[in-house]
Amino acid sequence: MQGRRDFMKTAMYSSLVLGFSSILTACSGLKRRDVPVCAKEKDLSSGLDAKTRNILYYASLAPSGHNCQPWRVRIEDRQTWVVEADLNRQLAVVDPQNRELLLSLGAFVQNLCLAAGRMGLAAEPQVIAKSRHDRDVLRIKLHKARVSNYPLQRMKKRRTVKNGYLAKEIAAADIKVLTEHLPENIFYFPRGSKHASCIAEAAVENYRLQTYRDEAQKELVKWLRLSDRQAAKHRDGLSTEGMEIQGLKGWFVRHFVKSKDFLKKSYRKQGIDLMSNLANQGGGWLIVTSQGQTVSDLINTGRSFESMALLARECGIGIHPMTQMLEEKEGLRHIAEEHNDGFHPQFVLRVGYLEKYPEPVSLRRPVEWFAYQPLNS
Ligand SMILES: Cc1cc2nc3c(=O)[nH]c(=O)nc-3n(C[C@H](O)[C@H](O)[C@H](O)COP(=O)(O)O)c2cc1C
């Protein structure tokens, strides 16, 4: 009798657990681990050799504004690749001067060099763009070298994190780790400091200004991938998981909300409320500046930023770029008033310790969608 009762109890418990976990699974949107690295089997016959594919796969894990992945790679021959700006992926409204596009290409190139090194190739990038609007941005020369011991996992594990930051200052030892790649071009303002409060206020205010700038909001809407079907089709842009809209709310948005609903007043207001909440979470702010404003300056800053971002997870620190103050006229005017001419902020980053570091979720296009061999090669 006792055995039968135990059996019934276990059966009921298991079905409850199973039922609950399937509800939770149904509530989560498409994540990076849910999509295959290659788009389709036929893509494997695209002519790219395995090493090239692999290096470019790691490069593509780099961050980019709106996850627009503004890169293309022209494989001229085994030793010569050209990294192009994908001019169809520019954010013409919020980034008319391609500042963020070039920072994102810098991050892409940093991953590319690190991955190539791990695979026994030295990658030597040379900036070839004369202006910020050129298509051909860098030529990469590759040659055989000693295999580096860089842990590739860092690229797979890096992600942007927006929520769940602890109200705790970043320890000096961690700041040292994060800033070792750009010690002269990075400034930390701990939570509670006057500067940190000013940055938080400006971040929210410029987010608000941008939210009510219709063209900027319409551009953002183009990069929303709310349903799983859209996310799987494009494998770029902002999915519910990427925006950290999770649980039942995420499920609702994926099934019932249309991208253009984000233009409604109530949605804009919700976004602003969320940002003001986030801006006050965390351990403070990091401002990354560049030496100058040339294409090379932006590529180098993107590379250094990525080197830092790749180390953040091991310190248990989340990084959240909040870029609107570098995109809105009002934010730029305010910065120019308060600083001298040589001050070129390129990243405004909210940082904070996380109790549990989430896995990466934002999607990436398969290599074959952005790498190509010219017909005459
Ligand atoms: C130049 C640049 C600007 C960015 N600006 C913002 C921003 O203002 N707000 C935000 O939430 N994320 C911002 N991001 C982060 C991207 O949205 C993120 O990298 C992208 O969605 C891919 O996600 P992942 O970093 O988790 O791989 C920015 C990233 C870059 C490289």
Short mmCIF file of C-alpha atoms and ligand atoms in Angstrom, two decimals:
data_model
loop_
_atom_site.label_atom_id
_atom_site.label_comp_id
_atom_site.label_asym_id
_atom_site.label_seq_id
_atom_site.Cartn_x
_atom_site.Cartn_y
_atom_site.Cartn_z
CA MET A 1 0.00 0.00 0.00
CA GLN A 2 2.82 2.38 1.07
CA GLY A 3 4.70 1.51 -2.17
CA ARG A 4 1.63 2.30 -4.27
CA ARG A 5 1.16 5.65 -2.47
CA ASP A 6 4.84 6.53 -3.05
CA PHE A 7 4.50 5.59 -6.70
CA MET A 8 1.43 7.85 -7.11
CA LYS A 9 3.21 10.71 -5.35
CA THR A 10 6.29 10.39 -7.57
CA ALA A 11 4.13 10.19 -10.70
CA MET A 12 2.17 13.32 -9.73
CA TYR A 13 5.35 15.19 -8.86
CA SER A 14 7.03 14.22 -12.13
CA SER A 15 4.07 15.28 -14.24
CA LEU A 16 3.94 18.61 -12.40
CA VAL A 17 7.67 19.18 -12.99
CA LEU A 18 7.35 18.12 -16.63
CA GLY A 19 4.29 20.31 -17.17
CA PHE A 20 5.96 23.31 -15.53
CA SER A 21 9.20 22.93 -17.46
CA SER A 22 7.37 22.62 -20.78
CA ILE A 23 5.46 25.83 -19.98
CA LEU A 24 8.79 27.52 -19.24
CA THR A 25 10.31 26.16 -22.47
CA ALA A 26 7.32 27.41 -24.43
CA CYS A 27 7.87 30.81 -22.80
CA SER A 28 11.45 31.18 -23.98
CA GLY A 29 12.21 32.60 -27.41
CA LEU A 30 14.72 31.50 -30.02
CA LYS A 31 18.24 31.58 -28.59
CA ARG A 32 21.62 31.21 -30.19
CA ARG A 33 21.95 27.59 -29.13
CA ASP A 34 18.65 26.77 -30.91
CA VAL A 35 19.88 27.58 -34.39
CA PRO A 36 22.47 25.61 -36.34
CA VAL A 37 25.77 27.34 -37.06
CA CYS A 38 25.35 26.69 -40.81
CA ALA A 39 22.17 27.88 -42.47
CA LYS A 40 21.67 24.78 -44.57
CA GLU A 41 23.63 21.71 -45.55
CA LYS A 42 24.14 23.14 -49.04
CA ASP A 43 26.01 26.08 -47.53
CA LEU A 44 28.81 23.72 -46.63
CA SER A 45 29.53 23.44 -50.33
CA SER A 46 30.01 27.21 -50.67
CA GLY A 47 33.70 26.81 -51.34
CA LEU A 48 34.95 28.25 -48.06
CA ASP A 49 37.44 25.95 -46.39
CA ALA A 50 36.74 24.81 -42.83
CA LYS A 51 39.40 27.02 -41.24
CA THR A 52 38.11 30.16 -42.99
CA ARG A 53 34.55 29.37 -41.97
CA ASN A 54 35.61 28.77 -38.41
CA ILE A 55 37.59 31.99 -38.08
CA LEU A 56 34.75 34.02 -39.58
CA TYR A 57 32.22 32.30 -37.35
CA TYR A 58 34.13 33.53 -34.28
CA ALA A 59 34.49 36.99 -35.81
CA SER A 60 30.72 37.14 -36.28
CA LEU A 61 30.13 36.69 -32.56
CA ALA A 62 31.22 40.32 -32.12
CA PRO A 63 28.70 42.87 -30.83
CA SER A 64 27.14 45.48 -33.12
CA GLY A 65 24.63 48.31 -32.73
CA HIS A 66 21.05 46.88 -32.98
CA ASN A 67 22.82 43.59 -33.77
CA CYS A 68 22.84 44.77 -37.39
CA GLN A 69 26.08 42.83 -38.12
CA PRO A 70 27.29 45.39 -40.68
CA TRP A 71 30.09 43.22 -42.11
CA ARG A 72 30.87 41.43 -45.31
CA VAL A 73 34.09 39.60 -46.07
CA ARG A 74 35.53 39.24 -49.55
CA ILE A 75 37.87 36.28 -49.75
CA GLU A 76 40.32 37.34 -52.45
CA ASP A 77 42.54 34.33 -51.87
CA ARG A 78 43.61 32.17 -48.92
CA GLN A 79 45.94 34.85 -47.62
CA THR A 80 44.00 38.01 -48.45
CA TRP A 81 40.58 38.96 -47.14
CA VAL A 82 38.85 42.33 -47.33
CA VAL A 83 36.45 43.33 -44.57
CA GLU A 84 33.71 45.46 -46.11
CA ALA A 85 31.05 47.62 -44.52
CA ASP A 86 27.71 46.21 -45.58
CA LEU A 87 26.10 49.40 -46.80
CA ASN A 88 22.62 47.85 -46.59
CA ARG A 89 23.11 47.47 -42.85
CA GLN A 90 23.97 51.04 -41.94
CA LEU A 91 21.92 52.73 -39.23
CA ALA A 92 21.49 55.88 -41.30
CA VAL A 93 19.36 57.72 -38.73
CA VAL A 94 21.11 57.08 -35.41
CA ASP A 95 24.58 56.56 -36.90
CA PRO A 96 24.79 58.76 -40.02
CA GLN A 97 28.58 59.10 -39.79
CA ASN A 98 29.12 55.31 -39.49
CA ARG A 99 30.82 55.78 -36.12
CA GLU A 100 29.11 52.75 -34.57
CA LEU A 101 29.42 50.77 -37.78
CA LEU A 102 33.21 51.16 -37.67
CA LEU A 103 33.37 50.38 -33.94
CA SER A 104 31.42 47.19 -34.67
CA LEU A 105 33.78 46.30 -37.54
CA GLY A 106 36.66 46.85 -35.09
CA ALA A 107 35.12 44.35 -32.67
CA PHE A 108 34.61 41.90 -35.57
CA VAL A 109 38.26 42.24 -36.63
CA GLN A 110 39.47 41.74 -33.07
CA ASN A 111 37.62 38.43 -32.83
CA LEU A 112 38.90 37.52 -36.29
CA CYS A 113 42.54 38.10 -35.30
CA LEU A 114 42.18 36.20 -32.02
CA ALA A 115 40.47 33.24 -33.70
CA ALA A 116 43.01 33.15 -36.53
CA GLY A 117 45.84 33.13 -33.97
CA ARG A 118 44.28 30.16 -32.19
CA MET A 119 44.16 28.35 -35.51
CA GLY A 120 47.80 28.95 -36.36
CA LEU A 121 47.42 32.02 -38.57
CA ALA A 122 48.71 35.52 -37.90
CA ALA A 123 46.14 38.01 -39.21
CA GLU A 124 47.48 41.46 -40.06
CA PRO A 125 44.73 44.00 -40.59
CA GLN A 126 45.40 47.20 -42.45
CA VAL A 127 42.84 49.98 -42.72
CA ILE A 128 42.29 50.84 -46.39
CA ALA A 129 39.19 53.04 -46.14
CA LYS A 130 39.90 56.70 -46.84
CA SER A 131 36.52 57.86 -45.56
CA ARG A 132 33.91 56.60 -43.09
CA HIS A 133 31.58 55.80 -45.98
CA ASP A 134 33.91 53.61 -48.03
CA ARG A 135 32.82 50.05 -48.63
CA ASP A 136 36.25 48.42 -48.35
CA VAL A 137 37.43 49.07 -44.80
CA LEU A 138 40.30 46.69 -44.01
CA ARG A 139 42.55 44.33 -45.86
CA ILE A 140 43.63 41.32 -43.79
CA LYS A 141 46.77 39.45 -44.69
CA LEU A 142 47.10 35.98 -43.20
CA HIS A 143 50.18 33.88 -42.82
CA LYS A 144 51.22 30.78 -40.91
CA ALA A 145 52.27 31.35 -37.30
CA ARG A 146 52.57 29.55 -33.99
CA VAL A 147 49.20 28.47 -32.55
CA SER A 148 48.20 30.88 -29.77
CA ASN A 149 46.55 29.72 -26.59
CA TYR A 150 43.72 32.25 -26.61
CA PRO A 151 40.56 30.63 -25.18
CA LEU A 152 38.00 30.74 -27.99
CA GLN A 153 35.24 30.12 -25.46
CA ARG A 154 35.50 33.77 -24.44
CA MET A 155 34.04 34.78 -27.79
CA LYS A 156 31.27 32.21 -27.53
CA LYS A 157 30.41 33.31 -24.00
CA ARG A 158 30.57 37.10 -24.35
CA ARG A 159 27.27 38.89 -24.40
CA THR A 160 25.60 42.18 -23.62
CA VAL A 161 23.66 42.07 -20.35
CA LYS A 162 21.03 44.64 -19.42
CA ASN A 163 19.26 43.42 -16.34
CA GLY A 164 20.02 42.08 -12.88
CA TYR A 165 23.07 44.18 -11.99
CA LEU A 166 24.03 44.28 -8.31
CA ALA A 167 24.36 47.61 -6.52
CA LYS A 168 28.05 47.14 -5.84
CA GLU A 169 31.08 49.16 -6.86
CA ILE A 170 33.50 47.45 -9.25
CA ALA A 171 36.63 46.32 -7.38
CA ALA A 172 39.89 48.04 -8.32
CA ALA A 173 41.40 44.66 -9.33
CA ASP A 174 38.58 44.07 -11.83
CA ILE A 175 38.87 47.59 -13.24
CA LYS A 176 42.53 46.85 -13.78
CA VAL A 177 41.72 43.67 -15.72
CA LEU A 178 39.08 45.42 -17.83
CA THR A 179 41.19 48.43 -18.63
CA GLU A 180 44.49 46.74 -19.36
CA HIS A 181 43.91 46.99 -23.13
CA LEU A 182 43.11 50.70 -23.11
CA PRO A 183 44.32 52.21 -19.83
CA GLU A 184 44.60 55.74 -21.15
CA ASN A 185 41.30 55.77 -22.97
CA ILE A 186 38.93 54.47 -20.38
CA PHE A 187 37.40 56.11 -17.34
CA TYR A 188 35.46 54.44 -14.54
CA PHE A 189 32.87 56.37 -12.55
CA PRO A 190 31.69 54.33 -9.55
CA ARG A 191 28.03 54.22 -8.56
CA GLY A 192 27.08 57.02 -6.22
CA SER A 193 29.72 59.43 -7.57
CA LYS A 194 28.58 62.77 -8.95
CA HIS A 195 29.81 61.85 -12.44
CA ALA A 196 27.99 58.52 -12.39
CA SER A 197 24.72 60.24 -11.49
CA CYS A 198 25.19 62.78 -14.30
CA ILE A 199 25.87 60.01 -16.83
CA ALA A 200 22.83 58.02 -15.67
CA GLU A 201 20.65 61.11 -15.97
CA ALA A 202 22.01 61.93 -19.45
CA ALA A 203 21.60 58.30 -20.56
CA VAL A 204 17.91 58.32 -19.65
CA GLU A 205 17.26 61.79 -21.02
CA ASN A 206 18.84 61.02 -24.38
CA TYR A 207 17.04 57.68 -24.52
CA ARG A 208 13.82 59.63 -23.98
CA LEU A 209 14.68 62.14 -26.71
CA GLN A 210 15.47 59.34 -29.14
CA THR A 211 12.33 57.43 -28.25
CA TYR A 212 10.23 60.41 -29.35
CA ARG A 213 12.27 60.99 -32.51
CA ASP A 214 10.08 59.22 -35.04
CA GLU A 215 12.73 58.45 -37.67
CA ALA A 216 15.01 56.89 -35.03
CA GLN A 217 12.17 54.78 -33.67
CA LYS A 218 11.17 53.68 -37.18
CA GLU A 219 14.76 52.61 -37.83
CA LEU A 220 14.81 50.60 -34.60
CA VAL A 221 11.52 48.94 -35.55
CA LYS A 222 13.16 47.67 -38.78
CA TRP A 223 15.62 45.71 -36.66
CA LEU A 224 13.06 44.12 -34.34
CA ARG A 225 12.68 40.37 -34.80
CA LEU A 226 9.80 39.69 -32.47
CA SER A 227 8.48 36.31 -33.60
CA ASP A 228 10.68 33.22 -33.61
CA ARG A 229 9.94 32.90 -37.32
CA GLN A 230 11.32 36.37 -38.06
CA ALA A 231 14.34 35.78 -35.81
CA ALA A 232 15.15 32.47 -37.53
CA LYS A 233 14.70 34.00 -40.98
CA HIS A 234 17.01 37.00 -40.46
CA ARG A 235 19.33 35.85 -37.66
CA ASP A 236 20.24 39.45 -36.84
CA GLY A 237 18.55 42.38 -35.11
CA LEU A 238 16.81 42.41 -31.77
CA SER A 239 14.86 39.36 -30.67
CA THR A 240 12.81 39.23 -27.47
CA GLU A 241 15.59 37.19 -25.86
CA GLY A 242 18.21 39.72 -26.98
CA MET A 243 16.13 42.53 -25.48
CA GLU A 244 15.69 40.45 -22.32
CA ILE A 245 11.90 40.40 -22.63
CA GLN A 246 11.39 37.04 -21.02
CA GLY A 247 8.86 34.69 -19.44
CA LEU A 248 5.18 35.23 -20.12
CA LYS A 249 5.80 38.78 -21.29
CA GLY A 250 8.25 37.51 -23.92
CA TRP A 251 5.76 34.85 -25.02
CA PHE A 252 3.06 37.49 -25.38
CA VAL A 253 5.32 39.81 -27.39
CA ARG A 254 6.44 36.99 -29.70
CA HIS A 255 2.90 35.92 -30.46
CA PHE A 256 0.76 39.03 -30.33
CA VAL A 257 2.89 42.15 -30.74
CA LYS A 258 3.83 43.59 -34.12
CA SER A 259 7.06 45.55 -34.65
CA LYS A 260 5.11 48.69 -35.48
CA ASP A 261 3.39 48.55 -32.08
CA PHE A 262 6.72 49.82 -30.72
CA LEU A 263 5.80 53.16 -32.29
CA LYS A 264 2.77 53.47 -30.03
CA LYS A 265 2.92 55.98 -27.20
CA SER A 266 2.37 53.34 -24.49
CA TYR A 267 5.29 51.21 -25.75
CA ARG A 268 7.59 54.22 -25.96
CA LYS A 269 6.70 55.12 -22.39
CA GLN A 270 7.35 51.56 -21.18
CA GLY A 271 10.79 51.67 -22.82
CA ILE A 272 11.70 54.91 -21.07
CA ASP A 273 10.49 53.59 -17.68
CA LEU A 274 12.60 50.47 -18.17
CA MET A 275 15.69 52.51 -19.08
CA SER A 276 15.38 54.76 -16.05
CA ASN A 277 15.17 51.68 -13.89
CA LEU A 278 18.23 50.08 -15.54
CA ALA A 279 20.32 53.26 -15.51
CA ASN A 280 20.28 53.20 -11.73
CA GLN A 281 21.26 49.54 -11.43
CA GLY A 282 24.85 48.38 -11.27
CA GLY A 283 28.33 49.37 -10.23
CA GLY A 284 28.81 52.52 -12.29
CA TRP A 285 29.88 53.58 -15.76
CA LEU A 286 32.84 53.12 -18.07
CA ILE A 287 33.47 55.70 -20.75
CA VAL A 288 35.72 54.58 -23.60
CA THR A 289 37.29 57.32 -25.69
CA SER A 290 39.37 57.30 -28.86
CA GLN A 291 42.55 59.19 -29.73
CA GLY A 292 40.88 60.87 -32.70
CA GLN A 293 37.98 60.44 -35.08
CA THR A 294 39.57 58.78 -38.12
CA VAL A 295 38.51 55.39 -39.50
CA SER A 296 41.63 53.85 -37.90
CA ASP A 297 40.81 55.45 -34.53
CA LEU A 298 37.34 53.95 -34.59
CA ILE A 299 38.55 50.51 -35.70
CA ASN A 300 41.20 50.51 -32.97
CA THR A 301 38.68 51.58 -30.33
CA GLY A 302 36.27 48.86 -31.45
CA ARG A 303 39.10 46.34 -31.16
CA SER A 304 40.09 47.50 -27.67
CA PHE A 305 36.48 47.56 -26.55
CA GLU A 306 36.06 43.97 -27.69
CA SER A 307 39.26 42.87 -25.91
CA MET A 308 37.79 44.28 -22.74
CA ALA A 309 34.31 42.86 -23.29
CA LEU A 310 35.82 39.40 -23.78
CA LEU A 311 37.28 39.57 -20.26
CA ALA A 312 34.18 40.85 -18.49
CA ARG A 313 32.47 37.52 -18.00
CA GLU A 314 35.42 36.04 -16.13
CA CYS A 315 35.18 38.97 -13.70
CA GLY A 316 31.43 38.32 -13.34
CA ILE A 317 30.75 41.78 -14.78
CA GLY A 318 27.99 42.65 -17.22
CA ILE A 319 28.42 45.38 -19.83
CA HIS A 320 25.55 47.37 -21.28
CA PRO A 321 26.30 50.05 -23.90
CA MET A 322 23.85 52.94 -23.62
CA THR A 323 24.68 54.88 -26.73
CA GLN A 324 21.82 57.37 -27.16
CA MET A 325 23.78 60.27 -25.66
CA LEU A 326 26.34 59.83 -28.47
CA GLU A 327 23.57 59.70 -31.08
CA GLU A 328 21.33 62.59 -30.08
CA LYS A 329 22.18 66.22 -30.88
CA GLU A 330 21.36 67.27 -27.34
CA GLY A 331 23.70 64.67 -25.80
CA LEU A 332 26.54 65.63 -28.14
CA ARG A 333 26.02 69.33 -27.46
CA HIS A 334 26.17 68.71 -23.72
CA ILE A 335 29.39 66.66 -24.02
CA ALA A 336 31.01 69.34 -26.20
CA GLU A 337 30.13 72.04 -23.65
CA GLU A 338 31.61 70.12 -20.73
CA HIS A 339 34.83 68.83 -22.32
CA ASN A 340 37.69 70.10 -24.42
CA ASP A 341 38.04 69.44 -28.16
CA GLY A 342 40.29 66.40 -27.77
CA PHE A 343 37.69 64.36 -25.88
CA HIS A 344 36.12 61.72 -28.15
CA PRO A 345 33.80 59.39 -26.22
CA GLN A 346 32.91 56.29 -28.26
CA PHE A 347 31.23 53.99 -25.74
CA VAL A 348 29.08 54.79 -22.72
CA LEU A 349 28.88 51.54 -20.79
CA ARG A 350 26.86 50.68 -17.73
CA VAL A 351 28.67 47.98 -15.81
CA GLY A 352 27.78 45.80 -12.87
CA TYR A 353 28.36 42.49 -11.13
CA LEU A 354 25.86 39.76 -11.85
CA GLU A 355 24.85 36.99 -9.50
CA LYS A 356 24.27 34.60 -12.37
CA TYR A 357 25.77 35.32 -15.78
CA PRO A 358 23.25 34.51 -18.52
CA GLU A 359 24.22 32.58 -21.66
CA PRO A 360 24.48 34.46 -24.98
CA VAL A 361 21.20 34.55 -26.87
CA SER A 362 21.43 37.07 -29.72
CA LEU A 363 21.46 35.39 -33.14
CA ARG A 364 24.13 35.59 -35.82
CA ARG A 365 23.97 35.08 -39.55
CA PRO A 366 25.81 32.02 -40.81
CA VAL A 367 29.22 32.76 -42.33
CA GLU A 368 27.95 31.98 -45.84
CA TRP A 369 25.51 34.86 -45.61
CA PHE A 370 28.25 37.47 -45.24
CA ALA A 371 31.44 35.97 -46.74
CA TYR A 372 31.91 35.58 -50.47
CA GLN A 373 34.53 34.84 -53.07
CA PRO A 374 34.55 37.20 -56.06
CA LEU A 375 33.79 35.37 -59.31
CA ASN A 376 37.19 36.06 -60.88
CA SER A 377 39.20 34.74 -57.90
C1 LIG B 1 28.70 50.37 -31.19
C2 LIG B 1 27.67 49.64 -30.36
C3 LIG B 1 26.61 50.36 -29.79
C4 LIG B 1 25.66 49.70 -29.00
N1 LIG B 1 24.66 50.43 -28.40
C5 LIG B 1 23.73 49.79 -27.62
C6 LIG B 1 22.71 50.54 -26.95
O1 LIG B 1 22.62 51.76 -27.05
N2 LIG B 1 21.83 49.85 -26.17
C7 LIG B 1 21.90 48.49 -26.03
O2 LIG B 1 21.07 47.92 -25.32
N3 LIG B 1 22.88 47.77 -26.63
C8 LIG B 1 23.78 48.39 -27.42
N4 LIG B 1 24.77 47.66 -28.02
C9 LIG B 1 24.83 46.20 -27.83
C10 LIG B 1 24.18 45.49 -29.02
O3 LIG B 1 22.79 45.68 -29.02
C11 LIG B 1 24.54 43.99 -28.94
O4 LIG B 1 25.92 43.87 -29.11
C12 LIG B 1 23.83 43.17 -30.00
O5 LIG B 1 22.45 43.16 -29.79
C13 LIG B 1 24.34 41.72 -29.99
O6 LIG B 1 24.17 41.15 -28.73
P1 LIG B 1 25.38 40.54 -27.91
O7 LIG B 1 26.31 41.67 -27.56
O8 LIG B 1 24.74 39.94 -26.67
O9 LIG B 1 26.06 39.52 -28.75
C14 LIG B 1 25.76 48.30 -28.79
C15 LIG B 1 26.83 47.60 -29.37
C16 LIG B 1 27.78 48.26 -30.13
C17 LIG B 1 28.94 47.48 -30.72
#
